[in-house]
Structures are given as structure tokens and as C-alpha cells.
PDB file of C-alpha atoms in Angstrom:
ATOM      1  CA  UNK A  15      15.474  97.204  14.737  1.00 56.00           C
ATOM      2  CA  UNK A  16      13.564  94.734  12.616  1.00 61.00           C
ATOM      3  CA  UNK A  17      14.348  91.795  14.891  1.00 57.00           C
ATOM      4  CA  UNK A  18      11.768  89.026  15.508  1.00 54.00           C
ATOM      5  CA  UNK A  19      11.254  88.440  19.207  1.00 51.00           C
ATOM      6  CA  UNK A  20       9.615  85.399  20.787  1.00 51.00           C
ATOM      7  CA  UNK A  21       6.715  86.183  23.120  1.00 48.00           C
ATOM      8  CA  UNK A  22       7.732  83.506  25.598  1.00 46.00           C
ATOM      9  CA  UNK A  23      10.773  81.311  26.118  1.00 46.00           C
ATOM     10  CA  UNK A  24      11.523  78.597  23.542  1.00 46.00           C
ATOM     11  CA  UNK A  25       9.499  75.403  23.591  1.00 42.00           C
ATOM     12  CA  UNK A  26      11.779  73.252  25.716  1.00 45.00           C
ATOM     13  CA  UNK A  27       9.782  72.580  28.892  1.00 50.00           C
ATOM     14  CA  UNK A  28       7.603  69.534  29.564  1.00 47.00           C
ATOM     15  CA  UNK A  29       4.691  71.908  29.165  1.00 47.00           C
ATOM     16  CA  UNK A  30       5.500  73.734  26.014  1.00 66.00           C
ATOM     17  CA  UNK A  31       5.149  77.168  27.542  1.00 74.00           C
ATOM     18  CA  UNK A  32       4.650  79.129  24.353  1.00 82.00           C
ATOM     19  CA  UNK A  33       1.858  76.933  22.942  1.00 84.00           C
ATOM     20  CA  UNK A  34       0.102  76.676  26.292  1.00 81.00           C
ATOM     21  CA  UNK A  35      -0.132  80.446  26.491  1.00 82.00           C
ATOM     22  CA  UNK A  36      -3.319  79.898  24.448  1.00 85.00           C
ATOM     23  CA  UNK A  37      -3.885  76.140  24.789  1.00 83.00           C
ATOM     24  CA  UNK A  38      -3.941  76.295  28.575  1.00 78.00           C
ATOM     25  CA  UNK A  39      -6.765  73.794  29.169  1.00 74.00           C
ATOM     26  CA  UNK A  40      -5.059  71.270  26.919  1.00 76.00           C
ATOM     27  CA  UNK A  41      -1.847  71.648  28.880  1.00 72.00           C
ATOM     28  CA  UNK A  42      -3.662  70.907  32.126  1.00 73.00           C
ATOM     29  CA  UNK A  43      -5.065  67.665  30.675  1.00 78.00           C
ATOM     30  CA  UNK A  44      -1.590  66.417  29.821  1.00 75.00           C
ATOM     31  CA  UNK A  45      -0.729  66.382  33.500  1.00 70.00           C
ATOM     32  CA  UNK A  46      -3.578  63.910  34.108  1.00 66.00           C
ATOM     33  CA  UNK A  47      -3.331  61.487  31.177  1.00 73.00           C
ATOM     34  CA  UNK A  48      -0.825  59.375  29.287  1.00 81.00           C
ATOM     35  CA  UNK A  49       0.603  61.571  26.555  1.00 87.00           C
ATOM     36  CA  UNK A  50       2.141  60.976  23.145  1.00 91.00           C
ATOM     37  CA  UNK A  51       5.929  61.269  23.517  1.00 90.00           C
ATOM     38  CA  UNK A  52       6.316  64.518  21.513  1.00 90.00           C
ATOM     39  CA  UNK A  53       3.450  66.042  23.502  1.00 88.00           C
ATOM     40  CA  UNK A  54       4.928  64.958  26.823  1.00 85.00           C
ATOM     41  CA  UNK A  55       8.270  66.449  25.868  1.00 86.00           C
ATOM     42  CA  UNK A  56       6.681  69.680  24.666  1.00 85.00           C
ATOM     43  CA  UNK A  57       7.771  69.157  21.057  1.00 88.00           C
ATOM     44  CA  UNK A  58       4.578  70.348  19.382  1.00 89.00           C
ATOM     45  CA  UNK A  59       6.502  71.236  16.229  1.00 90.00           C
ATOM     46  CA  UNK A  60       7.174  67.542  15.515  1.00 92.00           C
ATOM     47  CA  UNK A  61       3.613  67.265  14.166  1.00 94.00           C
ATOM     48  CA  UNK A  62       2.411  70.863  13.852  1.00 93.00           C
ATOM     49  CA  UNK A  63       3.468  73.833  11.760  1.00 91.00           C
ATOM     50  CA  UNK A  64       3.133  76.880  13.978  1.00 86.00           C
ATOM     51  CA  UNK A  65       2.377  79.337  11.167  1.00 90.00           C
ATOM     52  CA  UNK A  66       0.035  77.543   8.803  1.00 91.00           C
ATOM     53  CA  UNK A  67      -0.774  74.313   7.036  1.00 92.00           C
ATOM     54  CA  UNK A  68      -2.882  72.808   4.274  1.00 94.00           C
ATOM     55  CA  UNK A  69      -4.198  70.293   6.810  1.00 92.00           C
ATOM     56  CA  UNK A  70      -6.651  70.710   9.712  1.00 88.00           C
ATOM     57  CA  UNK A  71      -5.086  71.360  13.092  1.00 89.00           C
ATOM     58  CA  UNK A  72      -1.953  72.891  11.540  1.00 93.00           C
ATOM     59  CA  UNK A  73      -0.439  69.413  11.148  1.00 95.00           C
ATOM     60  CA  UNK A  74       2.426  69.041   8.700  1.00 95.00           C
ATOM     61  CA  UNK A  75       0.914  66.018   6.921  1.00 94.00           C
ATOM     62  CA  UNK A  76      -2.269  63.969   7.116  1.00 92.00           C
ATOM     63  CA  UNK A  77      -2.379  60.545   8.775  1.00 91.00           C
ATOM     64  CA  UNK A  78      -0.887  58.068   8.127  1.00 91.00           C
ATOM     65  CA  UNK A  79       1.887  59.982   6.340  1.00 93.00           C
ATOM     66  CA  UNK A  80       2.509  62.099   9.424  1.00 94.00           C
ATOM     67  CA  UNK A  81       2.517  59.114  11.791  1.00 93.00           C
ATOM     68  CA  UNK A  82       4.955  57.103   9.670  1.00 91.00           C
ATOM     69  CA  UNK A  83       7.560  59.830  10.021  1.00 92.00           C
ATOM     70  CA  UNK A  84       8.274  58.224  13.416  1.00 92.00           C
ATOM     71  CA  UNK A  85       6.338  54.936  13.468  1.00 89.00           C
ATOM     72  CA  UNK A  86       7.565  52.361  10.939  1.00 86.00           C
ATOM     73  CA  UNK A  87       4.765  50.174   9.553  1.00 82.00           C
ATOM     74  CA  UNK A  88       6.276  46.702   9.777  1.00 82.00           C
ATOM     75  CA  UNK A  89       5.381  43.289  11.197  1.00 78.00           C
ATOM     76  CA  UNK A  90       5.840  44.604  14.748  1.00 81.00           C
ATOM     77  CA  UNK A  91       3.114  47.178  14.209  1.00 83.00           C
ATOM     78  CA  UNK A  92       0.956  44.895  12.079  1.00 80.00           C
ATOM     79  CA  UNK A  93       0.637  42.169  14.710  1.00 81.00           C
ATOM     80  CA  UNK A  94      -1.422  44.139  17.265  1.00 83.00           C
ATOM     81  CA  UNK A  95      -3.745  45.171  14.432  1.00 83.00           C
ATOM     82  CA  UNK A  96      -4.913  41.571  13.842  1.00 78.00           C
ATOM     83  CA  UNK A  97      -2.545  41.203  10.903  1.00 77.00           C
ATOM     84  CA  UNK A  98      -4.410  43.723   8.757  1.00 77.00           C
ATOM     85  CA  UNK A  99      -2.460  45.936   6.378  1.00 77.00           C
ATOM     86  CA  UNK A 100      -2.543  49.356   8.052  1.00 81.00           C
ATOM     87  CA  UNK A 101      -0.119  51.131   5.714  1.00 81.00           C
ATOM     88  CA  UNK A 102      -2.930  53.333   4.392  1.00 82.00           C
ATOM     89  CA  UNK A 103      -5.134  53.360   7.487  1.00 85.00           C
ATOM     90  CA  UNK A 104      -6.240  56.541   9.220  1.00 89.00           C
ATOM     91  CA  UNK A 105      -4.484  56.144  12.577  1.00 91.00           C
ATOM     92  CA  UNK A 106      -6.685  58.834  14.115  1.00 91.00           C
ATOM     93  CA  UNK A 107      -9.767  56.656  13.718  1.00 90.00           C
ATOM     94  CA  UNK A 108      -8.586  54.753  16.792  1.00 92.00           C
ATOM     95  CA  UNK A 109      -5.800  56.759  18.402  1.00 94.00           C
ATOM     96  CA  UNK A 110      -5.754  60.188  19.980  1.00 93.00           C
ATOM     97  CA  UNK A 111      -2.626  61.985  18.739  1.00 93.00           C
ATOM     98  CA  UNK A 112      -2.129  63.850  22.008  1.00 91.00           C
ATOM     99  CA  UNK A 113      -3.311  61.963  25.086  1.00 89.00           C
ATOM    100  CA  UNK A 114      -5.642  59.286  26.400  1.00 89.00           C
ATOM    101  CA  UNK A 115      -6.375  57.410  29.605  1.00 87.00           C
ATOM    102  CA  UNK A 116      -6.401  54.153  27.607  1.00 88.00           C
ATOM    103  CA  UNK A 117      -3.312  52.126  26.613  1.00 88.00           C
ATOM    104  CA  UNK A 118      -1.600  52.920  23.299  1.00 90.00           C
ATOM    105  CA  UNK A 119      -3.455  56.257  23.159  1.00 92.00           C
ATOM    106  CA  UNK A 120      -6.645  54.524  22.011  1.00 93.00           C
ATOM    107  CA  UNK A 121      -9.510  57.008  22.248  1.00 94.00           C
ATOM    108  CA  UNK A 122     -11.496  56.690  25.466  1.00 91.00           C
ATOM    109  CA  UNK A 123     -14.925  55.621  24.113  1.00 94.00           C
ATOM    110  CA  UNK A 124     -14.574  52.314  22.305  1.00 95.00           C
ATOM    111  CA  UNK A 125     -17.007  50.481  20.000  1.00 96.00           C
ATOM    112  CA  UNK A 126     -17.709  47.102  21.722  1.00 95.00           C
ATOM    113  CA  UNK A 127     -16.724  44.854  18.770  1.00 93.00           C
ATOM    114  CA  UNK A 128     -13.436  46.758  18.526  1.00 92.00           C
ATOM    115  CA  UNK A 129     -12.829  46.482  22.270  1.00 91.00           C
ATOM    116  CA  UNK A 130     -13.471  42.723  22.101  1.00 91.00           C
ATOM    117  CA  UNK A 131     -11.220  42.225  19.100  1.00 88.00           C
ATOM    118  CA  UNK A 132     -14.187  40.960  17.064  1.00 91.00           C
ATOM    119  CA  UNK A 133     -13.064  42.621  13.833  1.00 88.00           C
ATOM    120  CA  UNK A 134     -14.814  40.007  11.695  1.00 89.00           C
ATOM    121  CA  UNK A 135     -18.185  41.151  13.044  1.00 93.00           C
ATOM    122  CA  UNK A 136     -17.901  44.088  10.659  1.00 93.00           C
ATOM    123  CA  UNK A 137     -14.898  43.425   8.410  1.00 90.00           C
ATOM    124  CA  UNK A 138     -13.535  40.870   6.017  1.00 87.00           C
ATOM    125  CA  UNK A 139     -10.288  40.748   4.101  1.00 82.00           C
ATOM    126  CA  UNK A 140     -10.565  40.927   0.331  1.00 83.00           C
ATOM    127  CA  UNK A 141      -8.363  38.755  -1.934  1.00 84.00           C
ATOM    128  CA  UNK A 142      -6.044  41.724  -2.527  1.00 80.00           C
ATOM    129  CA  UNK A 143      -5.533  42.141   1.228  1.00 73.00           C
ATOM    130  CA  UNK A 144      -7.654  45.243   1.646  1.00 78.00           C
ATOM    131  CA  UNK A 145     -10.229  45.408   4.427  1.00 82.00           C
ATOM    132  CA  UNK A 146     -13.900  45.625   3.459  1.00 88.00           C
ATOM    133  CA  UNK A 147     -17.218  45.803   5.321  1.00 92.00           C
ATOM    134  CA  UNK A 148     -19.238  42.600   5.363  1.00 93.00           C
ATOM    135  CA  UNK A 149     -22.385  44.541   4.363  1.00 93.00           C
ATOM    136  CA  UNK A 150     -23.505  48.070   3.548  1.00 93.00           C
ATOM    137  CA  UNK A 151     -23.293  50.365   6.554  1.00 92.00           C
ATOM    138  CA  UNK A 152     -27.038  50.686   7.180  1.00 92.00           C
ATOM    139  CA  UNK A 153     -27.560  46.921   7.308  1.00 93.00           C
ATOM    140  CA  UNK A 154     -24.377  46.373   9.261  1.00 94.00           C
ATOM    141  CA  UNK A 155     -25.128  48.915  11.983  1.00 94.00           C
ATOM    142  CA  UNK A 156     -28.730  47.737  12.236  1.00 93.00           C
ATOM    143  CA  UNK A 157     -27.575  44.295  13.384  1.00 93.00           C
ATOM    144  CA  UNK A 158     -26.725  45.710  16.815  1.00 93.00           C
ATOM    145  CA  UNK A 159     -28.438  49.104  16.771  1.00 94.00           C
ATOM    146  CA  UNK A 160     -32.088  48.038  16.636  1.00 90.00           C
ATOM    147  CA  UNK A 161     -33.389  51.618  16.618  1.00 93.00           C
ATOM    148  CA  UNK A 162     -31.871  52.300  13.191  1.00 93.00           C
ATOM    149  CA  UNK A 163     -34.518  50.331  11.263  1.00 92.00           C
ATOM    150  CA  UNK A 164     -37.344  52.040  13.146  1.00 93.00           C
ATOM    151  CA  UNK A 165     -35.874  55.519  12.751  1.00 96.00           C
ATOM    152  CA  UNK A 166     -35.518  55.018   8.999  1.00 95.00           C
ATOM    153  CA  UNK A 167     -39.324  54.874   8.738  1.00 96.00           C
ATOM    154  CA  UNK A 168     -39.754  58.395  10.151  1.00 97.00           C
ATOM    155  CA  UNK A 169     -40.985  61.051   7.691  1.00 97.00           C
ATOM    156  CA  UNK A 170     -38.118  63.500   8.326  1.00 97.00           C
ATOM    157  CA  UNK A 171     -34.599  62.077   8.066  1.00 97.00           C
ATOM    158  CA  UNK A 172     -31.163  63.593   8.529  1.00 97.00           C
ATOM    159  CA  UNK A 173     -29.470  63.343   5.136  1.00 96.00           C
ATOM    160  CA  UNK A 174     -26.355  61.378   6.186  1.00 96.00           C
ATOM    161  CA  UNK A 175     -28.507  58.953   8.173  1.00 97.00           C
ATOM    162  CA  UNK A 176     -30.891  58.452   5.256  1.00 96.00           C
ATOM    163  CA  UNK A 177     -27.977  57.729   2.918  1.00 95.00           C
ATOM    164  CA  UNK A 178     -26.399  55.254   5.326  1.00 94.00           C
ATOM    165  CA  UNK A 179     -23.401  57.524   5.864  1.00 95.00           C
ATOM    166  CA  UNK A 180     -22.994  56.829   9.576  1.00 95.00           C
ATOM    167  CA  UNK A 181     -19.328  57.764   9.470  1.00 94.00           C
ATOM    168  CA  UNK A 182     -20.215  61.359   8.577  1.00 95.00           C
ATOM    169  CA  UNK A 183     -20.878  61.864  12.292  1.00 96.00           C
ATOM    170  CA  UNK A 184     -19.546  58.769  14.058  1.00 96.00           C
ATOM    171  CA  UNK A 185     -16.180  57.090  14.325  1.00 94.00           C
ATOM    172  CA  UNK A 186     -16.402  53.327  13.947  1.00 93.00           C
ATOM    173  CA  UNK A 187     -13.692  52.121  16.315  1.00 94.00           C
ATOM    174  CA  UNK A 188     -13.025  54.619  19.087  1.00 96.00           C
ATOM    175  CA  UNK A 189     -13.775  58.264  19.841  1.00 96.00           C
ATOM    176  CA  UNK A 190     -13.201  60.934  22.452  1.00 93.00           C
ATOM    177  CA  UNK A 191     -16.884  61.913  22.441  1.00 94.00           C
ATOM    178  CA  UNK A 192     -19.926  59.930  23.682  1.00 94.00           C
ATOM    179  CA  UNK A 193     -21.844  57.931  21.064  1.00 95.00           C
ATOM    180  CA  UNK A 194     -18.562  57.685  19.126  1.00 96.00           C
ATOM    181  CA  UNK A 195     -19.171  61.162  17.706  1.00 96.00           C
ATOM    182  CA  UNK A 196     -16.267  62.625  15.743  1.00 94.00           C
ATOM    183  CA  UNK A 197     -16.383  65.955  17.580  1.00 93.00           C
ATOM    184  CA  UNK A 198     -18.390  67.981  20.055  1.00 92.00           C
ATOM    185  CA  UNK A 199     -21.904  68.639  18.788  1.00 90.00           C
ATOM    186  CA  UNK A 200     -21.431  72.266  17.738  1.00 85.00           C
ATOM    187  CA  UNK A 201     -18.209  71.597  15.851  1.00 90.00           C
ATOM    188  CA  UNK A 202     -19.664  68.481  14.259  1.00 94.00           C
ATOM    189  CA  UNK A 203     -22.876  70.137  13.048  1.00 94.00           C
ATOM    190  CA  UNK A 204     -21.109  73.203  11.692  1.00 91.00           C
ATOM    191  CA  UNK A 205     -18.983  70.871   9.594  1.00 91.00           C
ATOM    192  CA  UNK A 206     -21.957  70.567   7.211  1.00 93.00           C
ATOM    193  CA  UNK A 207     -24.201  73.442   8.301  1.00 91.00           C
ATOM    194  CA  UNK A 208     -21.618  76.116   7.608  1.00 88.00           C
ATOM    195  CA  UNK A 209     -24.367  78.569   6.648  1.00 86.00           C
ATOM    196  CA  UNK A 210     -25.483  78.715  10.293  1.00 87.00           C
ATOM    197  CA  UNK A 211     -22.080  79.713  11.623  1.00 82.00           C
ATOM    198  CA  UNK A 212     -22.642  83.412  10.859  1.00 82.00           C
ATOM    199  CA  UNK A 213     -25.724  83.417  13.102  1.00 83.00           C
ATOM    200  CA  UNK A 214     -23.404  82.733  16.012  1.00 79.00           C
ATOM    201  CA  UNK A 215     -22.020  86.271  15.678  1.00 82.00           C
ATOM    202  CA  UNK A 216     -25.363  88.095  15.825  1.00 84.00           C
ATOM    203  CA  UNK A 217     -26.253  90.352  18.763  1.00 87.00           C
ATOM    204  CA  UNK A 218     -29.135  88.188  19.956  1.00 91.00           C
ATOM    205  CA  UNK A 219     -28.508  84.443  19.801  1.00 90.00           C
ATOM    206  CA  UNK A 220     -30.854  81.705  21.049  1.00 91.00           C
ATOM    207  CA  UNK A 221     -29.279  80.199  24.173  1.00 90.00           C
ATOM    208  CA  UNK A 222     -29.144  76.517  23.045  1.00 91.00           C
ATOM    209  CA  UNK A 223     -27.608  77.600  19.739  1.00 91.00           C
ATOM    210  CA  UNK A 224     -25.061  79.844  21.457  1.00 90.00           C
ATOM    211  CA  UNK A 225     -24.117  76.961  23.762  1.00 91.00           C
ATOM    212  CA  UNK A 226     -23.846  74.592  20.754  1.00 91.00           C
ATOM    213  CA  UNK A 227     -26.539  72.330  22.197  1.00 92.00           C
ATOM    214  CA  UNK A 228     -28.092  71.430  18.851  1.00 93.00           C
ATOM    215  CA  UNK A 229     -29.662  68.262  20.265  1.00 93.00           C
ATOM    216  CA  UNK A 230     -31.745  70.276  22.721  1.00 93.00           C
ATOM    217  CA  UNK A 231     -33.980  71.136  19.763  1.00 93.00           C
ATOM    218  CA  UNK A 232     -33.137  68.636  17.007  1.00 95.00           C
ATOM    219  CA  UNK A 233     -32.917  64.868  16.738  1.00 96.00           C
ATOM    220  CA  UNK A 234     -29.779  63.510  15.035  1.00 96.00           C
ATOM    221  CA  UNK A 235     -31.323  60.751  12.916  1.00 97.00           C
ATOM    222  CA  UNK A 236     -35.007  61.253  12.215  1.00 97.00           C
ATOM    223  CA  UNK A 237     -38.173  62.878  13.460  1.00 97.00           C
ATOM    224  CA  UNK A 238     -41.910  63.156  12.910  1.00 96.00           C
ATOM    225  CA  UNK A 239     -41.440  66.933  12.804  1.00 95.00           C
ATOM    226  CA  UNK A 240     -40.083  69.247  10.137  1.00 94.00           C
ATOM    227  CA  UNK A 241     -36.529  70.422  10.673  1.00 94.00           C
ATOM    228  CA  UNK A 242     -35.851  67.311  12.767  1.00 96.00           C
ATOM    229  CA  UNK A 243     -37.388  69.108  15.747  1.00 95.00           C
ATOM    230  CA  UNK A 244     -37.848  67.073  18.910  1.00 94.00           C
ATOM    231  CA  UNK A 245     -41.438  68.326  19.363  1.00 92.00           C
ATOM    232  CA  UNK A 246     -44.216  69.633  17.071  1.00 91.00           C
ATOM    233  CA  UNK A 247     -43.720  73.347  16.444  1.00 86.00           C
ATOM    234  CA  UNK A 248     -47.095  74.180  18.078  1.00 85.00           C
ATOM    235  CA  UNK A 249     -45.747  73.479  21.565  1.00 82.00           C
ATOM    236  CA  UNK A 250     -42.050  73.236  20.864  1.00 85.00           C
ATOM    237  CA  UNK A 251     -40.932  76.587  22.301  1.00 87.00           C
ATOM    238  CA  UNK A 252     -43.015  76.185  25.455  1.00 85.00           C
ATOM    239  CA  UNK A 253     -40.933  73.178  26.454  1.00 81.00           C
ATOM    240  CA  UNK A 254     -38.394  75.698  27.734  1.00 84.00           C
TER     241      UNK A 254
END
């Protein structure tokens, strides 16, 4: 009769039953962790557009515009952020929008200076109030990460690493992934190596590639071997 019918009952339960028809694993995690209020109440549509969006993850707006629809940026919110102006900050650099085992939904893997509140190890406040790095990223990260200087001397370098663009792969404050990576390895690598994505659909796919275990074969920063391989090509395949 031309009527639009909903596949499942409306999204009113604690576990938003319609969304979790597909996002089942995510729903199970919510039972085990502290959840963002809209998530806990099953109100996915507060942040997400169910049909489509111009923003990743089907969100209605990017952060911080989306976050400030509910969270007012005032002195109350500024105080726990060491007094820095966060009106234009990317909230997702530190906070998980859905759930976390840490207070205030801070992502579970935390950069030590951030955890210790030592913001001035990396940042300084400019005269106009904006927050700046105390040095270029390569020099700054090298202060604690001794391996960086040594890896930069290798003959084959990953382009973002060579350019000092650490934040292409890593978050600087907190992350859900080990090593402060922005995403799981496969998702992260495909973000730049889009040309390889089609190989994932071929009939015969190399097992590490199919499992998105890029680091089984490649090093993330630099290597003595072409293609950032972990071993010389002469004996590389025989490792497995």
C-alpha cells in the first residue's frame, strides 16, 4: 500500500534494538563500560543521521560543533582542560563518543604527559590564547621516543614519518588502540593506501593482508628494505 514499515520496534530501549540488529558487538560492549548518555539511553539519532551524512560515521556534524549541541563550552568545561580555550578543539582527540572504561569517556590508552597533566611538556599558549607546540613534531616526539632519531636514518622511510606527520597515524592525547593509533591497522592503512582496497576482494588473498595484519610484513616507520619490508626479500617469504 506504499506504507513504510520499520524492521524492528522503535529505538526506545536501553539497547537501541534497531541499530543493534547490525551493530551487535557494539551493543554488547555498552553493557560492560561507562557509556555516553545518549548511547546508554539508546538515542543514537542524537548524534547520527540514520540515512546518510556528509561526515564520517553518519554523524550530523563534526566535532566540536556536534558536541556543543549538548555541552556548553564555558568556564565549567574550561577548568578541567587546564584553562585552555577548547571552543575549537577536536573533542574526539581525547574522548570516545560512545563508551570507555576511563572517567569522562577519555579513551583507554593515554599518552603519559597527558595522563600526568604535564601539558607544558608539549604545548605553550600563544599571546592570542591559541595552543601551540613547543617545537616541530619530529623534535618534540624525539625527546621521549629515542628510536625516532635512529629510525630517521634508515634508507626506506614511511612518508608521514619522514615528513614529521606523526598525527597522520597517531593520536597525541588518548586513543582506543595500542601505540595511540587512530584506528585498527587495516582501517588506518587503507586511509592512505586506498588503491590496495580492491585487492581485498580478489579470489585469492594473502592471509596477512586478508586479516589486515599489515605489520606482519611491513614496518610502520622505516626499514633497510624496499617497501618497508621487515626482512630482505630474499628470505622474506620463508619466514612464514
